[in-house]
Every structure is written in C-alpha cells, then in structure tokens.
C-alpha cells in the first residue's frame, strides 16, 4: 500500500501554489518527498509559503503571472534551468469575477479566461519536453488541472466567466488526455467543491452554515482531502487513470445529478 501511493523523488510544479487549493496540494507533495516548485503572481506570498513548506521538505518559489505569455515563458525558462525533467504539473492558478449580468465587463471575462484556460493550455504546451523526459508506460508523467464543481453544476452566483472557464478546463483536460496518452502523459482534472481559501473566504463567512448544510457530507473540504486526491493522481495508484474529472466535493455533484 505504501508503494502504491508513494510519490517520493518526483519533481512537481504547482501553479497558484501560495494559498488555497494550490497550497494544500503543494504541502501534501512536499510532506511526501516531492521536490515541489510553486508559482504565484504575488512574489511575497509565494516566497512565504515556500519558506513554510521547506520545513517539511523541498519547496522552491518561482513567482510568475501566468495570465501572460511573458509570465509563462519566464516560469518555463526558470524550471528548465533547474530541472531536466518534470514528473507532475498541477495547473491550479486561477481567478474569479462576479457581477450582475447587465454589468458584467469584458475585462472580467477576458481576465478569467486568460488565466483559467489560456494559461493552462500554453503552460502545459511549453512544459511538454520536460514532461516527456520523465514519462514512461509504467509511470506516466502527470498533468493535473484544477477545475471546479462550478464547471459541472450551475452556480447561482453571477460568476459567469468563472463557471464557463472551469467547464472549459474540464473539456481541455479530456482533449489533453486523448492527445498526450501516446506520449505516456496523463491528464486529469480535480473539481473541488467548497474549500477554505481566499477565493471562498467571503462566501464562507456570509453563507458558511448554508453551504455546509447543502453538502451531503455536511462539511467543507479540508487540506488533506485535496492533497489526497492529488497524491492519488500523481502516484502509481493513479497511473491508469486518464481523462477523468474527479469531483472532490462531499457529494454535491452526485446529489445534484439525482434531482
């Protein structure tokens, strides 16, 4: 069982790894022997998280704005200067925007699509050479995209570009899985439900009891729930899983599908 979920010795990059879902995944990786690079638009936050996680293992901060091609190029160049191969890429960097439909701005649409979808594709594209160097039939390289249950269900909040972007991430994941399997690179997505994060902080503060009551398991997610899902997909246990969108949501999507 220990060997089945062993990820020690791997090299991973977790984008948006300074907080929230990304930090949960990065901490799980670092604590289990993965040399983990984290990126974030805010250098100070990225450095602080890397410093904290370095107490558990090997964690390196590379601040980058992945909503731009320049930011992607800088991150890829830095990774290539430090590593000859990459075992796991976690595309987690993302943002959200909310506004009434009559007032929703074009800038709010473009910003979310650029970082949540465009950034995922072009970072993966740029890192393919490093992923291919670590890939084998027995132990594929892994791409793990972070979607959302908002890409599977309809959120009643006016986050029009966010839900649409996450649905796009899920379908992009399936396309990547289809096109990269022959190179022994798998692509899967995790669709988180409610987890404590800066993005969810206001919603949990104002609607926390209502949200918990709506979750079949009657709680929000914990860091170990997210880390466990990512470790499964990155380990031998997940080596034959490809093109899957895995809800980690306490049963929200499953319950909604029965209505």
XYZ file of C-alpha atoms in Angstrom, residues 33-259:
227
model
C 9.013 13.646 -0.592
C 8.255 15.521 -3.806
C 10.585 18.326 -4.869
C 7.904 20.946 -5.396
C 8.068 24.259 -7.227
C 5.258 26.711 -6.538
C 4.355 29.797 -8.526
C 2.117 32.741 -7.761
C 1.595 36.232 -9.110
C 2.437 37.733 -5.710
C 6.115 37.139 -5.025
C 5.937 37.886 -1.318
C 3.162 35.369 -0.708
C 4.863 32.761 -2.895
C 8.160 33.136 -1.064
C 6.477 32.977 2.344
C 4.614 29.755 1.522
C 7.746 28.144 0.091
C 9.655 29.076 3.224
C 6.984 27.493 5.428
C 6.721 24.319 3.349
C 10.509 23.985 3.225
C 10.317 22.950 6.870
C 8.622 19.765 5.609
C 10.827 19.075 2.586
C 11.973 20.618 -0.682
C 9.867 23.588 -1.861
C 11.043 26.346 -4.220
C 9.265 29.612 -5.022
C 9.106 30.918 -8.601
C 6.773 33.944 -8.751
C 5.075 34.322 -12.152
C 1.997 35.863 -13.761
C 0.573 33.039 -15.843
C -2.119 35.177 -17.429
C 0.519 36.471 -19.875
C 2.750 34.727 -22.384
C 5.731 36.558 -20.901
C 4.975 35.184 -17.441
C 4.639 31.661 -18.793
C 7.929 31.957 -20.683
C 9.766 33.212 -17.597
C 8.438 30.368 -15.436
C 9.278 27.713 -18.031
C 12.767 29.150 -18.546
C 13.439 29.031 -14.808
C 12.196 25.448 -14.472
C 14.283 24.339 -17.453
C 17.375 25.947 -15.930
C 16.898 23.912 -12.758
C 15.446 20.581 -13.923
C 15.957 18.131 -16.780
C 12.529 16.596 -16.361
C 9.157 17.223 -14.708
C 7.008 14.433 -13.297
C 3.871 16.325 -12.270
C 2.340 19.592 -13.449
C -0.568 20.931 -11.396
C -2.357 23.745 -13.230
C -4.113 25.445 -10.339
C -3.535 29.190 -10.853
C -6.884 30.856 -11.318
C -9.156 33.759 -10.508
C -12.842 34.590 -10.353
C -15.066 37.576 -11.105
C -18.637 38.309 -10.147
C -21.064 40.953 -11.383
C -24.750 41.140 -12.394
C -25.264 40.038 -15.980
C -26.190 43.566 -17.103
C -22.970 44.940 -15.651
C -20.530 42.122 -16.317
C -17.484 43.725 -18.004
C -15.472 42.420 -20.922
C -12.352 42.825 -18.796
C -13.820 40.444 -16.226
C -14.462 37.893 -18.944
C -11.050 38.168 -20.584
C -9.050 38.159 -17.346
C -10.659 34.946 -16.112
C -10.397 33.146 -19.436
C -6.764 34.185 -19.870
C -5.547 32.774 -16.577
C -8.023 29.916 -16.039
C -7.987 28.419 -19.544
C -5.412 30.000 -21.840
C -2.699 29.848 -19.189
C -3.393 26.159 -18.528
C -3.025 25.222 -22.185
C 0.069 27.239 -23.016
C 1.961 26.345 -19.834
C 1.272 22.670 -20.476
C 2.372 23.087 -24.090
C 5.621 24.768 -23.054
C 6.448 22.103 -20.451
C 5.798 19.090 -22.685
C 9.521 18.476 -23.352
C 10.246 18.174 -19.616
C 7.155 16.031 -19.028
C 8.131 13.715 -21.886
C 11.580 13.176 -20.404
C 10.082 11.730 -17.232
C 7.293 9.773 -18.945
C 7.150 6.011 -19.300
C 4.423 3.472 -19.912
C 4.723 2.133 -16.369
C 4.896 5.562 -14.760
C 3.434 8.299 -16.956
C 4.081 11.974 -16.413
C 1.016 13.641 -14.950
C -0.904 16.811 -15.745
C -3.472 17.644 -13.074
C -5.777 20.551 -13.877
C -7.842 22.170 -11.159
C -11.369 22.768 -12.356
C -14.420 23.299 -10.158
C -17.849 21.888 -9.485
C -18.987 25.242 -10.941
C -17.909 23.761 -14.272
C -20.216 20.782 -13.674
C -23.180 22.435 -11.947
C -24.699 25.912 -12.316
C -23.675 28.262 -9.509
C -26.376 30.765 -8.606
C -23.746 33.451 -8.026
C -23.153 35.776 -11.040
C -19.675 34.384 -11.785
C -20.358 33.908 -15.476
C -16.785 33.739 -16.741
C -15.563 31.566 -13.852
C -18.057 28.727 -14.330
C -17.591 28.829 -18.074
C -13.789 28.771 -17.709
C -13.880 25.736 -15.438
C -16.149 23.839 -17.820
C -13.579 24.650 -20.500
C -10.781 23.344 -18.250
C -12.635 20.042 -17.850
C -13.036 19.596 -21.585
C -9.481 20.740 -22.270
C -8.352 18.062 -19.817
C -10.125 15.374 -21.821
C -8.579 16.681 -25.036
C -5.096 16.708 -23.489
C -5.625 13.161 -22.231
C -6.560 11.991 -25.707
C -3.660 13.715 -27.456
C -0.931 13.005 -24.889
C -1.620 9.406 -23.898
C 0.600 8.161 -26.718
C 3.466 10.120 -25.177
C 2.762 8.470 -21.785
C 1.473 11.697 -20.239
C -1.866 11.515 -18.459
C -4.189 14.466 -17.936
C -6.873 14.548 -15.272
C -8.829 17.269 -13.509
C -9.925 17.752 -9.935
C -13.211 19.630 -9.492
C -13.200 20.993 -5.935
C -16.342 21.849 -4.036
C -16.235 24.299 -1.128
C -12.802 24.527 0.480
C -11.419 27.239 2.757
C -9.440 29.616 0.548
C -9.066 33.320 -0.106
C -11.361 32.960 -3.125
C -14.046 31.334 -0.969
C -13.440 33.354 2.211
C -16.234 35.915 1.751
C -18.748 33.287 0.672
C -17.929 31.032 3.631
C -18.061 33.987 6.020
C -21.504 35.074 4.846
C -23.067 31.735 3.830
C -20.948 29.144 5.637
C -23.760 27.448 7.555
C -25.954 27.321 4.452
C -23.129 25.869 2.365
C -22.301 23.192 4.942
C -25.953 22.224 5.168
C -26.126 21.850 1.374
C -23.167 19.451 1.223
C -24.276 15.812 1.562
C -21.341 15.156 3.936
C -22.268 18.328 5.898
C -18.848 19.965 5.902
C -16.469 21.892 3.687
C -13.308 20.281 2.397
C -10.085 20.025 4.369
C -6.497 20.281 3.185
C -5.985 16.524 3.455
C -8.985 15.886 1.178
C -7.392 17.882 -1.617
C -3.856 16.631 -1.014
C -5.100 13.033 -1.019
C -6.808 13.393 -4.406
C -3.706 14.937 -5.972
C -1.406 12.304 -4.443
C -3.649 9.554 -5.833
C -3.474 11.002 -9.346
C 0.306 11.533 -9.116
C 1.115 8.086 -7.710
C 1.256 4.525 -9.027
C -2.326 4.150 -7.830
C -3.435 6.679 -10.460
C -1.160 5.652 -13.311
C -4.011 4.096 -15.372
C -6.434 6.974 -14.787
C -6.655 9.350 -17.742
C -9.119 11.985 -18.911
C -11.127 11.969 -15.681
C -12.783 14.923 -13.953
C -12.807 13.976 -10.269
C -15.224 15.931 -8.053
C -13.839 16.395 -4.532
C -16.941 17.996 -3.107
C -18.541 15.939 -0.356
C -21.135 14.552 -2.766
C -22.551 17.811 -4.179
C -22.334 16.852 -7.859
C -23.614 13.320 -7.258
C -26.606 14.611 -5.279
C -27.424 17.241 -7.881
C -27.414 14.649 -10.659
C -30.210 12.700 -8.957
C -32.678 15.589 -8.975
